[in-house]
């Protein structure tokens, strides 16, 4: 599908860990799940300045404006966050994701597996909230199916042996 830009994943990978971690709780209103101490959250925003919000100075809690719809010509950004990934003996995280996007009729426009969501040597507190390196940008184009689109992300903390299925939707009008 042309309108999904996986470059957002590249942007997130370029964020330094210091800017990519917050002490806040998961954003309210997002698709959030937890299993024990590990949690993950999926949210959708129309704010093109989401990255600046995330990189707010230490101590400031990011305030993402959630979006649940988009019109032709508009953009949405799907962001994934996680907290408390288990570290292996070397201090490495190993969080991988499956990502799918479904048209309003249920057919898949994207179905990716085993993407590296958060695979890094972690030098800060694992209990902080981290931005995943997997996300996407949706640009609503003329001719796209109107209705409810579904974004599903299954987050696997391989070190912990925990899987969290997340789902968020938006309406294309």
PDB file of C-alpha atoms in Angstrom:
ATOM      1  CA  UNK A   1       0.000   0.000   0.000  1.00  0.00           C
ATOM      2  CA  UNK A   2       1.505   3.272  -1.149  1.00  0.00           C
ATOM      3  CA  UNK A   3       0.141   5.549   1.516  1.00  0.00           C
ATOM      4  CA  UNK A   4       1.836   3.812   4.420  1.00  0.00           C
ATOM      5  CA  UNK A   5       5.272   5.224   4.884  1.00  0.00           C
ATOM      6  CA  UNK A   6       7.562   3.055   6.935  1.00  0.00           C
ATOM      7  CA  UNK A   7      10.069   5.891   7.033  1.00  0.00           C
ATOM      8  CA  UNK A   8       8.548   6.680  10.409  1.00  0.00           C
ATOM      9  CA  UNK A   9      10.267   3.550  11.686  1.00  0.00           C
ATOM     10  CA  UNK A  10      13.564   4.940  10.459  1.00  0.00           C
ATOM     11  CA  UNK A  11      12.894   8.259  12.199  1.00  0.00           C
ATOM     12  CA  UNK A  12      12.250   6.500  15.477  1.00  0.00           C
ATOM     13  CA  UNK A  13      15.453   4.505  15.121  1.00  0.00           C
ATOM     14  CA  UNK A  14      17.361   7.754  14.796  1.00  0.00           C
ATOM     15  CA  UNK A  15      16.023   9.117  18.082  1.00  0.00           C
ATOM     16  CA  UNK A  16      18.630   8.956  20.819  1.00  0.00           C
ATOM     17  CA  UNK A  17      17.556   6.869  23.785  1.00  0.00           C
ATOM     18  CA  UNK A  18      17.788   9.873  26.057  1.00  0.00           C
ATOM     19  CA  UNK A  19      15.149  11.656  23.994  1.00  0.00           C
ATOM     20  CA  UNK A  20      13.227   8.459  23.359  1.00  0.00           C
ATOM     21  CA  UNK A  21      12.414   7.655  26.962  1.00  0.00           C
ATOM     22  CA  UNK A  22       9.984   9.301  29.306  1.00  0.00           C
ATOM     23  CA  UNK A  23       9.049   8.706  32.911  1.00  0.00           C
ATOM     24  CA  UNK A  24       5.340   9.212  32.210  1.00  0.00           C
ATOM     25  CA  UNK A  25       2.574   6.651  32.169  1.00  0.00           C
ATOM     26  CA  UNK A  26       1.329   5.311  28.853  1.00  0.00           C
ATOM     27  CA  UNK A  27      -0.764   7.910  26.992  1.00  0.00           C
ATOM     28  CA  UNK A  28      -4.429   7.910  27.996  1.00  0.00           C
ATOM     29  CA  UNK A  29      -6.921   6.821  25.367  1.00  0.00           C
ATOM     30  CA  UNK A  30      -4.489   4.647  23.519  1.00  0.00           C
ATOM     31  CA  UNK A  31      -4.691   0.910  22.998  1.00  0.00           C
ATOM     32  CA  UNK A  32      -2.693  -0.169  26.035  1.00  0.00           C
ATOM     33  CA  UNK A  33      -2.055  -3.652  27.412  1.00  0.00           C
ATOM     34  CA  UNK A  34       0.145  -5.085  30.122  1.00  0.00           C
ATOM     35  CA  UNK A  35       1.291  -8.510  31.259  1.00  0.00           C
ATOM     36  CA  UNK A  36       3.006  -8.383  34.603  1.00  0.00           C
ATOM     37  CA  UNK A  37       5.522  -5.552  34.542  1.00  0.00           C
ATOM     38  CA  UNK A  38       5.736  -5.256  30.735  1.00  0.00           C
ATOM     39  CA  UNK A  39       3.336  -2.900  28.960  1.00  0.00           C
ATOM     40  CA  UNK A  40       2.842  -1.514  25.474  1.00  0.00           C
ATOM     41  CA  UNK A  41       0.624   1.114  23.929  1.00  0.00           C
ATOM     42  CA  UNK A  42      -0.459   2.034  20.415  1.00  0.00           C
ATOM     43  CA  UNK A  43      -1.786   5.491  19.612  1.00  0.00           C
ATOM     44  CA  UNK A  44      -2.803   7.489  16.585  1.00  0.00           C
ATOM     45  CA  UNK A  45      -2.189  11.218  16.235  1.00  0.00           C
ATOM     46  CA  UNK A  46      -2.603  13.709  13.399  1.00  0.00           C
ATOM     47  CA  UNK A  47       0.043  15.987  14.907  1.00  0.00           C
ATOM     48  CA  UNK A  48       2.967  16.313  12.469  1.00  0.00           C
ATOM     49  CA  UNK A  49       5.009  17.630  15.423  1.00  0.00           C
ATOM     50  CA  UNK A  50       4.639  14.407  17.427  1.00  0.00           C
ATOM     51  CA  UNK A  51       8.430  13.948  17.487  1.00  0.00           C
ATOM     52  CA  UNK A  52       9.047  17.356  19.069  1.00  0.00           C
ATOM     53  CA  UNK A  53       6.381  16.531  21.665  1.00  0.00           C
ATOM     54  CA  UNK A  54       8.155  13.255  22.430  1.00  0.00           C
ATOM     55  CA  UNK A  55      11.515  15.010  22.717  1.00  0.00           C
ATOM     56  CA  UNK A  56      10.187  17.491  25.287  1.00  0.00           C
ATOM     57  CA  UNK A  57      12.767  18.468  27.914  1.00  0.00           C
ATOM     58  CA  UNK A  58      13.334  16.000  30.728  1.00  0.00           C
ATOM     59  CA  UNK A  59      10.640  16.271  33.333  1.00  0.00           C
ATOM     60  CA  UNK A  60       7.959  17.441  30.893  1.00  0.00           C
ATOM     61  CA  UNK A  61       5.287  14.868  30.079  1.00  0.00           C
ATOM     62  CA  UNK A  62       4.473  14.630  26.364  1.00  0.00           C
ATOM     63  CA  UNK A  63       0.875  15.450  25.501  1.00  0.00           C
ATOM     64  CA  UNK A  64      -0.160  13.689  22.313  1.00  0.00           C
ATOM     65  CA  UNK A  65      -3.383  14.810  20.652  1.00  0.00           C
ATOM     66  CA  UNK A  66      -5.131  11.594  19.721  1.00  0.00           C
ATOM     67  CA  UNK A  67      -6.924  11.291  16.389  1.00  0.00           C
ATOM     68  CA  UNK A  68      -9.689   8.934  15.380  1.00  0.00           C
ATOM     69  CA  UNK A  69     -10.391  10.182  11.854  1.00  0.00           C
ATOM     70  CA  UNK A  70      -8.766  11.614   8.757  1.00  0.00           C
ATOM     71  CA  UNK A  71     -10.011  13.215   5.526  1.00  0.00           C
ATOM     72  CA  UNK A  72      -8.514  12.876   2.057  1.00  0.00           C
ATOM     73  CA  UNK A  73      -5.209  14.736   1.992  1.00  0.00           C
ATOM     74  CA  UNK A  74      -4.670  14.338   5.734  1.00  0.00           C
ATOM     75  CA  UNK A  75      -1.970  12.392   7.572  1.00  0.00           C
ATOM     76  CA  UNK A  76      -2.076  10.177  10.634  1.00  0.00           C
ATOM     77  CA  UNK A  77       0.898   8.864  12.604  1.00  0.00           C
ATOM     78  CA  UNK A  78       0.686   5.532  14.391  1.00  0.00           C
ATOM     79  CA  UNK A  79       3.101   5.395  17.324  1.00  0.00           C
ATOM     80  CA  UNK A  80       3.947   2.498  19.619  1.00  0.00           C
ATOM     81  CA  UNK A  81       5.353   2.795  23.130  1.00  0.00           C
ATOM     82  CA  UNK A  82       6.555   0.220  25.619  1.00  0.00           C
ATOM     83  CA  UNK A  83       7.739   0.039  29.179  1.00  0.00           C
ATOM     84  CA  UNK A  84       9.844  -2.359  31.207  1.00  0.00           C
ATOM     85  CA  UNK A  85      11.300  -4.664  28.574  1.00  0.00           C
ATOM     86  CA  UNK A  86      13.317  -7.461  30.130  1.00  0.00           C
ATOM     87  CA  UNK A  87      17.077  -7.158  29.732  1.00  0.00           C
ATOM     88  CA  UNK A  88      19.272 -10.152  28.977  1.00  0.00           C
ATOM     89  CA  UNK A  89      22.627 -10.753  30.726  1.00  0.00           C
ATOM     90  CA  UNK A  90      24.317  -8.234  28.415  1.00  0.00           C
ATOM     91  CA  UNK A  91      21.712  -5.515  29.111  1.00  0.00           C
ATOM     92  CA  UNK A  92      20.039  -5.971  25.712  1.00  0.00           C
ATOM     93  CA  UNK A  93      16.327  -5.685  25.035  1.00  0.00           C
ATOM     94  CA  UNK A  94      14.692  -7.926  22.434  1.00  0.00           C
ATOM     95  CA  UNK A  95      11.222  -6.607  21.664  1.00  0.00           C
ATOM     96  CA  UNK A  96       9.883  -7.546  18.231  1.00  0.00           C
ATOM     97  CA  UNK A  97       6.558  -6.688  16.598  1.00  0.00           C
ATOM     98  CA  UNK A  98       4.107  -7.928  14.023  1.00  0.00           C
ATOM     99  CA  UNK A  99       2.264  -5.096  12.282  1.00  0.00           C
ATOM    100  CA  UNK A 100      -0.858  -5.295  10.153  1.00  0.00           C
ATOM    101  CA  UNK A 101      -3.138  -2.734   8.637  1.00  0.00           C
ATOM    102  CA  UNK A 102      -6.628  -3.661   7.462  1.00  0.00           C
ATOM    103  CA  UNK A 103      -8.925  -1.844   5.043  1.00  0.00           C
ATOM    104  CA  UNK A 104     -12.527  -1.248   6.144  1.00  0.00           C
ATOM    105  CA  UNK A 105     -13.560  -4.484   4.361  1.00  0.00           C
ATOM    106  CA  UNK A 106     -11.036  -6.464   6.445  1.00  0.00           C
ATOM    107  CA  UNK A 107      -8.514  -7.136   3.677  1.00  0.00           C
ATOM    108  CA  UNK A 108      -4.921  -6.521   4.673  1.00  0.00           C
ATOM    109  CA  UNK A 109      -2.937  -3.735   3.099  1.00  0.00           C
ATOM    110  CA  UNK A 110       0.109  -4.482   5.224  1.00  0.00           C
ATOM    111  CA  UNK A 111       1.166  -7.584   7.144  1.00  0.00           C
ATOM    112  CA  UNK A 112       4.731  -7.544   8.481  1.00  0.00           C
ATOM    113  CA  UNK A 113       6.231  -9.962  10.988  1.00  0.00           C
ATOM    114  CA  UNK A 114       9.154 -10.000  13.424  1.00  0.00           C
ATOM    115  CA  UNK A 115      10.080  -6.331  13.063  1.00  0.00           C
ATOM    116  CA  UNK A 116      12.675  -5.019  15.551  1.00  0.00           C
ATOM    117  CA  UNK A 117      10.527  -2.753  17.753  1.00  0.00           C
ATOM    118  CA  UNK A 118      13.043  -2.186  20.502  1.00  0.00           C
ATOM    119  CA  UNK A 119      16.275  -4.113  20.209  1.00  0.00           C
ATOM    120  CA  UNK A 120      19.041  -2.194  21.927  1.00  0.00           C
ATOM    121  CA  UNK A 121      21.477  -2.142  24.802  1.00  0.00           C
ATOM    122  CA  UNK A 122      19.570  -0.243  27.464  1.00  0.00           C
ATOM    123  CA  UNK A 123      21.564   2.025  29.736  1.00  0.00           C
ATOM    124  CA  UNK A 124      18.599   3.740  31.395  1.00  0.00           C
ATOM    125  CA  UNK A 125      15.812   2.506  33.653  1.00  0.00           C
ATOM    126  CA  UNK A 126      13.759  -0.143  31.789  1.00  0.00           C
ATOM    127  CA  UNK A 127      10.633   1.036  33.640  1.00  0.00           C
ATOM    128  CA  UNK A 128      10.597   4.275  31.667  1.00  0.00           C
ATOM    129  CA  UNK A 129       8.335   4.630  28.630  1.00  0.00           C
ATOM    130  CA  UNK A 130      10.158   4.136  25.324  1.00  0.00           C
ATOM    131  CA  UNK A 131       9.159   4.908  21.754  1.00  0.00           C
ATOM    132  CA  UNK A 132       9.238   1.835  19.545  1.00  0.00           C
ATOM    133  CA  UNK A 133      11.328   1.905  16.398  1.00  0.00           C
ATOM    134  CA  UNK A 134       8.277   0.661  14.475  1.00  0.00           C
ATOM    135  CA  UNK A 135       5.516   3.073  13.552  1.00  0.00           C
ATOM    136  CA  UNK A 136       3.900   4.338  10.402  1.00  0.00           C
ATOM    137  CA  UNK A 137       2.426   7.314   8.648  1.00  0.00           C
ATOM    138  CA  UNK A 138      -0.904   7.061   6.824  1.00  0.00           C
ATOM    139  CA  UNK A 139      -1.721   9.589   4.124  1.00  0.00           C
ATOM    140  CA  UNK A 140      -5.358   9.526   3.040  1.00  0.00           C
ATOM    141  CA  UNK A 141      -5.451   9.649  -0.746  1.00  0.00           C
ATOM    142  CA  UNK A 142      -8.271  10.088  -3.224  1.00  0.00           C
ATOM    143  CA  UNK A 143      -9.753   6.671  -3.949  1.00  0.00           C
ATOM    144  CA  UNK A 144      -8.877   5.126  -0.578  1.00  0.00           C
ATOM    145  CA  UNK A 145     -11.688   3.126   0.978  1.00  0.00           C
ATOM    146  CA  UNK A 146     -13.784   5.153   3.365  1.00  0.00           C
ATOM    147  CA  UNK A 147     -14.720   3.611   6.674  1.00  0.00           C
ATOM    148  CA  UNK A 148     -12.920   2.167   9.678  1.00  0.00           C
ATOM    149  CA  UNK A 149      -9.293   1.148   9.182  1.00  0.00           C
ATOM    150  CA  UNK A 150      -7.637  -1.105  11.759  1.00  0.00           C
ATOM    151  CA  UNK A 151      -3.998  -1.107  12.830  1.00  0.00           C
ATOM    152  CA  UNK A 152      -2.892  -4.155  14.772  1.00  0.00           C
ATOM    153  CA  UNK A 153       0.471  -4.564  16.433  1.00  0.00           C
ATOM    154  CA  UNK A 154       1.505  -7.630  18.364  1.00  0.00           C
ATOM    155  CA  UNK A 155       4.421  -6.812  20.656  1.00  0.00           C
ATOM    156  CA  UNK A 156       6.693  -9.694  21.713  1.00  0.00           C
ATOM    157  CA  UNK A 157       9.170  -9.248  24.570  1.00  0.00           C
ATOM    158  CA  UNK A 158      11.331 -12.215  23.583  1.00  0.00           C
ATOM    159  CA  UNK A 159      13.473 -12.022  26.738  1.00  0.00           C
ATOM    160  CA  UNK A 160      10.405 -12.119  28.971  1.00  0.00           C
ATOM    161  CA  UNK A 161       8.341 -14.531  26.859  1.00  0.00           C
ATOM    162  CA  UNK A 162       5.360 -12.141  26.822  1.00  0.00           C
ATOM    163  CA  UNK A 163       3.142 -11.174  23.879  1.00  0.00           C
ATOM    164  CA  UNK A 164       0.768  -8.186  23.888  1.00  0.00           C
ATOM    165  CA  UNK A 165      -1.760  -7.761  21.047  1.00  0.00           C
ATOM    166  CA  UNK A 166      -2.664  -4.093  20.460  1.00  0.00           C
ATOM    167  CA  UNK A 167      -5.272  -2.636  18.146  1.00  0.00           C
ATOM    168  CA  UNK A 168      -6.311   0.895  17.207  1.00  0.00           C
ATOM    169  CA  UNK A 169      -8.744   2.172  14.598  1.00  0.00           C
ATOM    170  CA  UNK A 170      -9.401   5.338  12.659  1.00  0.00           C
ATOM    171  CA  UNK A 171     -12.113   6.480  10.338  1.00  0.00           C
ATOM    172  CA  UNK A 172     -11.338   7.629   6.790  1.00  0.00           C
ATOM    173  CA  UNK A 173     -14.050  10.127   5.812  1.00  0.00           C
TER     174      UNK A 173
END
